[in-house]
CSV table of C-alpha atoms in Angstrom, one decimal:
chain,number,residue,atom,x,y,z
V,1370,UNK,CA,-5.5,-2.3,-41.4
V,1371,UNK,CA,-7.3,-5.4,-40.1
V,1372,UNK,CA,-10.6,-5.3,-38.1
V,1373,UNK,CA,-8.7,-6.6,-35.1
V,1374,UNK,CA,-6.0,-3.9,-35.3
V,1375,UNK,CA,-8.7,-1.2,-35.7
V,1376,UNK,CA,-10.6,-2.6,-32.7
V,1377,UNK,CA,-7.5,-2.6,-30.5
V,1378,UNK,CA,-6.7,0.9,-31.6
V,1379,UNK,CA,-10.2,2.1,-30.7
V,1380,UNK,CA,-10.0,0.4,-27.3
V,1381,UNK,CA,-6.6,2.1,-26.7
V,1382,UNK,CA,-8.1,5.4,-27.6
V,1383,UNK,CA,-11.0,5.0,-25.3
V,1384,UNK,CA,-8.7,4.0,-22.5
V,1385,UNK,CA,-6.5,7.0,-23.1
V,1386,UNK,CA,-9.5,9.3,-23.0
V,1387,UNK,CA,-10.6,7.7,-19.8
V,1388,UNK,CA,-7.3,8.2,-18.1
V,1389,UNK,CA,-7.1,11.7,-19.4
V,1390,UNK,CA,-10.6,12.4,-18.0
V,1391,UNK,CA,-9.6,11.0,-14.6
V,1392,UNK,CA,-6.4,13.1,-14.6
V,1393,UNK,CA,-8.3,16.2,-15.5
V,1394,UNK,CA,-10.9,15.8,-12.7
V,1395,UNK,CA,-8.5,14.6,-10.1
V,1396,UNK,CA,-7.4,18.0,-9.0
V,1397,UNK,CA,-10.2,20.0,-7.4
V,1398,UNK,CA,-8.3,23.2,-7.3
V,1399,UNK,CA,-7.6,23.0,-11.1
V,1400,UNK,CA,-11.3,22.4,-11.7
V,1401,UNK,CA,-12.3,25.4,-9.5
V,1402,UNK,CA,-9.9,27.7,-11.3
V,1403,UNK,CA,-11.1,26.5,-14.6
V,1404,UNK,CA,-14.7,27.3,-13.5
V,1405,UNK,CA,-13.7,30.6,-12.0
V,1406,UNK,CA,-15.8,30.0,-8.9
V,1407,UNK,CA,-15.9,28.1,-5.6
V,1408,UNK,CA,-19.3,26.7,-4.6
V,1409,UNK,CA,-19.7,26.8,-0.9
V,1410,UNK,CA,-22.3,25.7,1.7
V,1411,UNK,CA,-23.0,27.3,5.1
V,1412,UNK,CA,-25.8,27.8,7.5
V,1413,UNK,CA,-26.7,31.6,7.4
V,1414,UNK,CA,-28.2,31.5,10.9
V,1415,UNK,CA,-25.1,31.2,13.1
V,1416,UNK,CA,-24.0,34.7,14.2
V,1417,UNK,CA,-21.5,36.2,14.1
V,1418,UNK,CA,-20.1,33.8,11.5
V,1419,UNK,CA,-23.0,33.6,9.1
V,1420,UNK,CA,-26.1,35.9,9.1
V,1421,UNK,CA,-28.8,37.1,6.8
V,1422,UNK,CA,-29.5,40.8,7.4
V,1423,UNK,CA,-32.4,42.1,5.3
V,1424,UNK,CA,-31.8,39.2,2.9
V,1425,UNK,CA,-28.1,40.0,2.5
V,1426,UNK,CA,-25.5,37.4,3.6
V,1427,UNK,CA,-22.8,38.8,6.0
V,1428,UNK,CA,-20.6,37.8,8.8
V,1429,UNK,CA,-17.2,36.7,9.9
V,1430,UNK,CA,-17.2,33.7,7.6
V,1431,UNK,CA,-18.0,35.7,4.6
V,1432,UNK,CA,-15.3,38.3,5.3
V,1433,UNK,CA,-12.8,35.5,5.7
V,1434,UNK,CA,-13.8,33.5,2.7
V,1435,UNK,CA,-14.1,36.6,0.5
V,1436,UNK,CA,-10.4,37.2,1.3
V,1437,UNK,CA,-9.5,33.6,0.5
V,1438,UNK,CA,-11.3,33.5,-2.8
V,1439,UNK,CA,-9.6,36.8,-3.8
V,1440,UNK,CA,-6.2,35.1,-3.0
V,1441,UNK,CA,-7.2,32.2,-5.2
V,1442,UNK,CA,-8.5,34.4,-8.0
V,1443,UNK,CA,-12.0,33.0,-8.1
V,1444,UNK,CA,-15.5,34.1,-7.2
V,1445,UNK,CA,-17.2,32.5,-4.1
V,1446,UNK,CA,-20.8,31.2,-4.5
V,1447,UNK,CA,-22.5,31.2,-1.2
V,1448,UNK,CA,-25.4,28.8,-0.4
V,1449,UNK,CA,-27.6,28.7,2.7
V,1450,UNK,CA,-27.9,25.0,3.6
V,1451,UNK,CA,-29.2,23.5,6.8
V,1452,UNK,CA,-26.3,22.4,9.0
V,1453,UNK,CA,-27.4,18.7,9.1
V,1454,UNK,CA,-27.3,18.6,5.3
V,1455,UNK,CA,-23.9,20.2,4.8
V,1456,UNK,CA,-21.4,17.3,5.4
V,1457,UNK,CA,-23.6,14.7,3.6
V,1458,UNK,CA,-23.9,17.2,0.7
V,1459,UNK,CA,-20.2,17.7,0.6
V,1460,UNK,CA,-19.6,13.9,0.3
V,1461,UNK,CA,-21.8,13.6,-2.7
V,1462,UNK,CA,-20.2,16.7,-4.4
V,1463,UNK,CA,-23.1,19.1,-4.3
V,1464,UNK,CA,-20.6,21.8,-3.4
V,1465,UNK,CA,-16.8,22.3,-3.2
V,1466,UNK,CA,-16.4,23.1,0.5
V,1467,UNK,CA,-18.3,23.6,3.7
V,1468,UNK,CA,-17.5,27.0,5.2
V,1469,UNK,CA,-19.9,26.8,8.1
V,1470,UNK,CA,-17.6,26.8,11.1
V,1471,UNK,CA,-17.1,23.1,11.8
V,1472,UNK,CA,-15.5,21.9,15.0
V,1473,UNK,CA,-12.3,19.9,14.5
V,1474,UNK,CA,-12.8,16.5,16.1
V,1475,UNK,CA,-10.8,13.2,15.8
V,1476,UNK,CA,-13.8,11.5,14.3
V,1477,UNK,CA,-14.3,14.1,11.6
V,1478,UNK,CA,-10.5,14.2,10.9
V,1479,UNK,CA,-10.8,10.5,9.9
V,1480,UNK,CA,-13.5,11.3,7.4
V,1481,UNK,CA,-12.8,14.8,6.0
V,1482,UNK,CA,-9.9,17.2,5.2
V,1483,UNK,CA,-9.9,20.3,7.4
V,1484,UNK,CA,-8.4,23.7,6.6
V,1485,UNK,CA,-6.4,25.7,9.2
V,1486,UNK,CA,-8.5,26.9,12.1
V,1487,UNK,CA,-10.6,30.0,11.5
V,1488,UNK,CA,-11.8,30.6,15.1
V,1489,UNK,CA,-11.9,29.3,18.7
V,1490,UNK,CA,-14.7,26.7,19.2
V,1491,UNK,CA,-14.4,25.9,22.9
V,1492,UNK,CA,-17.9,25.0,24.2
V,1493,UNK,CA,-19.4,27.7,26.5
V,1494,UNK,CA,-22.7,28.6,28.2
V,1495,UNK,CA,-25.1,31.5,28.2
V,1496,UNK,CA,-28.1,32.2,30.4
V,1497,UNK,CA,-30.8,34.8,30.7
V,1498,UNK,CA,-29.4,38.0,32.1
V,1499,UNK,CA,-31.7,38.0,35.1
V,1500,UNK,CA,-31.2,34.4,36.1
V,1501,UNK,CA,-29.5,34.3,39.5
V,1502,UNK,CA,-29.8,30.5,39.9
V,1503,UNK,CA,-26.9,29.8,37.5
V,1504,UNK,CA,-23.4,31.4,37.9
V,1505,UNK,CA,-20.8,28.8,36.8
V,1506,UNK,CA,-20.9,25.8,34.5
V,1507,UNK,CA,-21.4,23.3,37.3
V,1508,UNK,CA,-24.7,25.0,38.1
V,1509,UNK,CA,-26.5,23.5,35.0
V,1510,UNK,CA,-26.8,20.2,36.9
V,1511,UNK,CA,-30.4,19.2,36.9
V,1512,UNK,CA,-31.3,22.1,34.5
V,1513,UNK,CA,-32.5,22.2,30.9
V,1514,UNK,CA,-29.9,23.4,28.4
V,1515,UNK,CA,-30.4,24.0,24.7
V,1516,UNK,CA,-27.9,23.3,21.9
V,1517,UNK,CA,-27.8,23.0,18.1
V,1518,UNK,CA,-28.3,19.5,17.0
V,1519,UNK,CA,-25.5,17.6,15.2
V,1520,UNK,CA,-22.7,19.9,16.6
V,1521,UNK,CA,-19.6,19.0,18.5
V,1522,UNK,CA,-20.9,21.3,21.3
V,1523,UNK,CA,-23.9,19.0,21.6
V,1524,UNK,CA,-21.7,16.0,22.2
V,1525,UNK,CA,-19.5,17.9,24.7
V,1526,UNK,CA,-22.6,19.2,26.6
V,1527,UNK,CA,-23.9,15.6,26.8
V,1528,UNK,CA,-20.6,14.3,28.2
V,1529,UNK,CA,-20.4,17.2,30.7
V,1530,UNK,CA,-24.0,16.7,31.8
V,1531,UNK,CA,-23.3,13.0,32.5
V,1532,UNK,CA,-20.2,14.0,34.5
V,1533,UNK,CA,-22.2,16.4,36.6
V,1534,UNK,CA,-24.9,13.8,37.3
V,1535,UNK,CA,-27.6,14.8,34.9
V,1536,UNK,CA,-28.6,17.7,32.5
V,1537,UNK,CA,-31.7,17.7,30.3
V,1538,UNK,CA,-30.4,18.5,26.8
V,1539,UNK,CA,-32.8,20.0,24.3
V,1540,UNK,CA,-31.8,20.0,20.6
V,1541,UNK,CA,-32.6,22.8,18.1
V,1542,UNK,CA,-32.2,23.1,14.4
V,1543,UNK,CA,-30.7,26.6,14.7
V,1544,UNK,CA,-29.1,28.5,17.5
V,1545,UNK,CA,-31.6,31.3,16.9
V,1546,UNK,CA,-34.4,29.0,18.0
V,1547,UNK,CA,-32.5,28.1,21.2
V,1548,UNK,CA,-31.8,31.7,22.0
V,1549,UNK,CA,-35.5,32.5,21.6
V,1550,UNK,CA,-36.5,29.7,24.0
V,1551,UNK,CA,-33.9,30.9,26.5
V,1552,UNK,CA,-35.2,34.5,26.3
V,1553,UNK,CA,-38.7,33.2,26.8
V,1554,UNK,CA,-37.8,31.2,30.0
V,1555,UNK,CA,-38.2,27.8,28.4
V,1556,UNK,CA,-34.5,27.0,29.0
V,1557,UNK,CA,-32.0,27.5,31.8
V,1558,UNK,CA,-29.0,27.9,29.5
V,1559,UNK,CA,-27.7,27.4,26.0
V,1560,UNK,CA,-24.4,25.8,25.0
V,1561,UNK,CA,-22.4,26.9,22.0
V,1562,UNK,CA,-19.0,28.0,21.0
V,1563,UNK,CA,-17.4,30.9,22.8
V,1564,UNK,CA,-17.3,33.3,19.8
V,1565,UNK,CA,-21.0,32.8,19.1
V,1566,UNK,CA,-22.1,33.4,22.7
V,1567,UNK,CA,-19.7,36.3,23.1
V,1568,UNK,CA,-21.2,38.0,20.1
V,1569,UNK,CA,-24.7,37.2,21.3
V,1570,UNK,CA,-24.0,38.9,24.7
V,1571,UNK,CA,-22.3,41.8,22.9
V,1572,UNK,CA,-25.4,42.4,20.8
V,1573,UNK,CA,-28.1,41.6,23.4
V,1574,UNK,CA,-26.5,42.2,26.8
V,1575,UNK,CA,-29.9,43.3,28.2
V,1576,UNK,CA,-31.3,39.8,27.5
V,1577,UNK,CA,-28.3,37.3,27.9
V,1578,UNK,CA,-25.2,36.9,30.0
V,1579,UNK,CA,-22.3,34.5,29.9
V,1580,UNK,CA,-21.6,32.2,32.8
V,1581,UNK,CA,-18.4,32.8,34.8
V,1582,UNK,CA,-16.3,31.2,33.5
V,1583,UNK,CA,-18.3,30.7,30.3
V,1584,UNK,CA,-16.3,27.8,28.9
V,1585,UNK,CA,-15.8,24.2,30.0
V,1586,UNK,CA,-14.1,21.2,28.4
V,1587,UNK,CA,-11.0,21.0,26.2
V,1588,UNK,CA,-10.0,23.9,23.9
V,1589,UNK,CA,-11.3,23.2,20.3
V,1590,UNK,CA,-11.3,25.1,17.0
V,1591,UNK,CA,-13.5,25.8,14.0
V,1592,UNK,CA,-12.3,25.2,10.5
V,1593,UNK,CA,-13.7,24.6,7.0
V,1594,UNK,CA,-14.2,21.2,5.5
V,1595,UNK,CA,-13.2,19.6,2.2
V,1596,UNK,CA,-13.6,16.0,0.9
V,1597,UNK,CA,-10.9,13.6,1.9
V,1598,UNK,CA,-8.4,12.4,-0.6
V,1599,UNK,CA,-5.7,13.4,-3.1
V,1600,UNK,CA,-8.2,15.2,-5.2
V,1601,UNK,CA,-8.6,18.0,-2.6
V,1602,UNK,CA,-5.0,18.2,-1.4
V,1603,UNK,CA,-3.9,21.1,-3.6
V,1604,UNK,CA,-7.2,22.9,-2.8
V,1605,UNK,CA,-6.7,22.6,0.9
V,1606,UNK,CA,-3.1,23.8,0.7
V,1607,UNK,CA,-4.2,26.8,-1.4
V,1608,UNK,CA,-6.8,27.8,1.3
V,1609,UNK,CA,-4.3,27.3,4.1
V,1610,UNK,CA,-1.7,29.4,2.3
V,1611,UNK,CA,-4.3,32.1,1.8
V,1612,UNK,CA,-5.2,32.0,5.5
V,1613,UNK,CA,-1.6,32.2,6.6
V,1614,UNK,CA,-1.0,35.2,4.3
V,1615,UNK,CA,-4.1,36.9,5.7
V,1616,UNK,CA,-2.9,36.2,9.2
V,1617,UNK,CA,0.6,37.6,8.5
V,1618,UNK,CA,-0.7,40.8,6.8
V,1619,UNK,CA,-3.2,41.5,9.6
V,1620,UNK,CA,-6.4,40.8,7.7
V,1621,UNK,CA,-7.6,38.1,10.0
V,1622,UNK,CA,-6.9,40.2,13.1
V,1623,UNK,CA,-9.0,43.0,11.7
V,1624,UNK,CA,-11.9,40.6,10.8
V,1625,UNK,CA,-11.9,39.0,14.3
V,1626,UNK,CA,-11.9,42.4,16.0
V,1627,UNK,CA,-14.7,43.6,13.7
V,1628,UNK,CA,-17.0,40.7,14.6
V,1629,UNK,CA,-15.8,39.5,18.0
V,1630,UNK,CA,-14.3,42.6,19.5
V,1631,UNK,CA,-11.1,40.7,20.3
V,1632,UNK,CA,-8.3,38.8,18.6
V,1633,UNK,CA,-7.3,35.2,19.3
V,1634,UNK,CA,-4.1,33.8,17.7
V,1635,UNK,CA,-4.9,30.5,16.0
V,1636,UNK,CA,-2.7,27.5,15.3
V,1637,UNK,CA,-0.7,27.5,12.1
V,1638,UNK,CA,-1.4,23.8,11.4
V,1639,UNK,CA,-4.5,21.7,11.8
V,1640,UNK,CA,-4.7,20.3,15.4
V,1641,UNK,CA,-4.7,16.5,15.4
V,1642,UNK,CA,-4.4,16.1,11.6
V,1643,UNK,CA,-1.9,13.4,10.6
């Protein structure tokens, strides 16, 4: 065999290995099943979805994702990551999926793959229980309202405030910080998703109260987020199939009622996803 023939054969072998490697790593679900685990990211300070109680992770998200991971036959690995670092971390493949409840928006749909909705995310308002100056959403005009930074609720609050003629928006790293300032009288209200605020009032009704009506703006939904592209397609479908199965057999209804005290039927497809 000549040197030239040997060299060509070596190049062909390297190319074959390269293509083989791409094929092997192009299916995220296959990689996850081979590893036997799903590495997740969430913010464990977002009750009732994600909470740390005496150092133990619990909440609606965990119950839902435990069920999904069981359907997929793998173990979930839960990581507590600040919300503002979650989507950037997903993009550079620090974890497989963001399971913090992420509001589905047109802008995010262009950049990420969303699972089926896991909960209602319609923006709502809560006040201190003894506050008689605010009753309905329009009453926040000229007031100071807290909201978690980087959220869809923040953008909706800003837009609503502009429509009303002015609202001072104060951003917080976590909702717990916003609730603390509301309880201390440093805020007039806090904006957040309806499930979060419903749970807050359920647990601390002596301190907080929902506005009537609590919600404003267009109905929106929470979902989980994967990277965009063909690599994640089978992974997203497997999660959606698991969620539909859990819906049809009553698991999701039981989980919602456990954490929210009520059940909301959710879309069986991703709203707005093409």
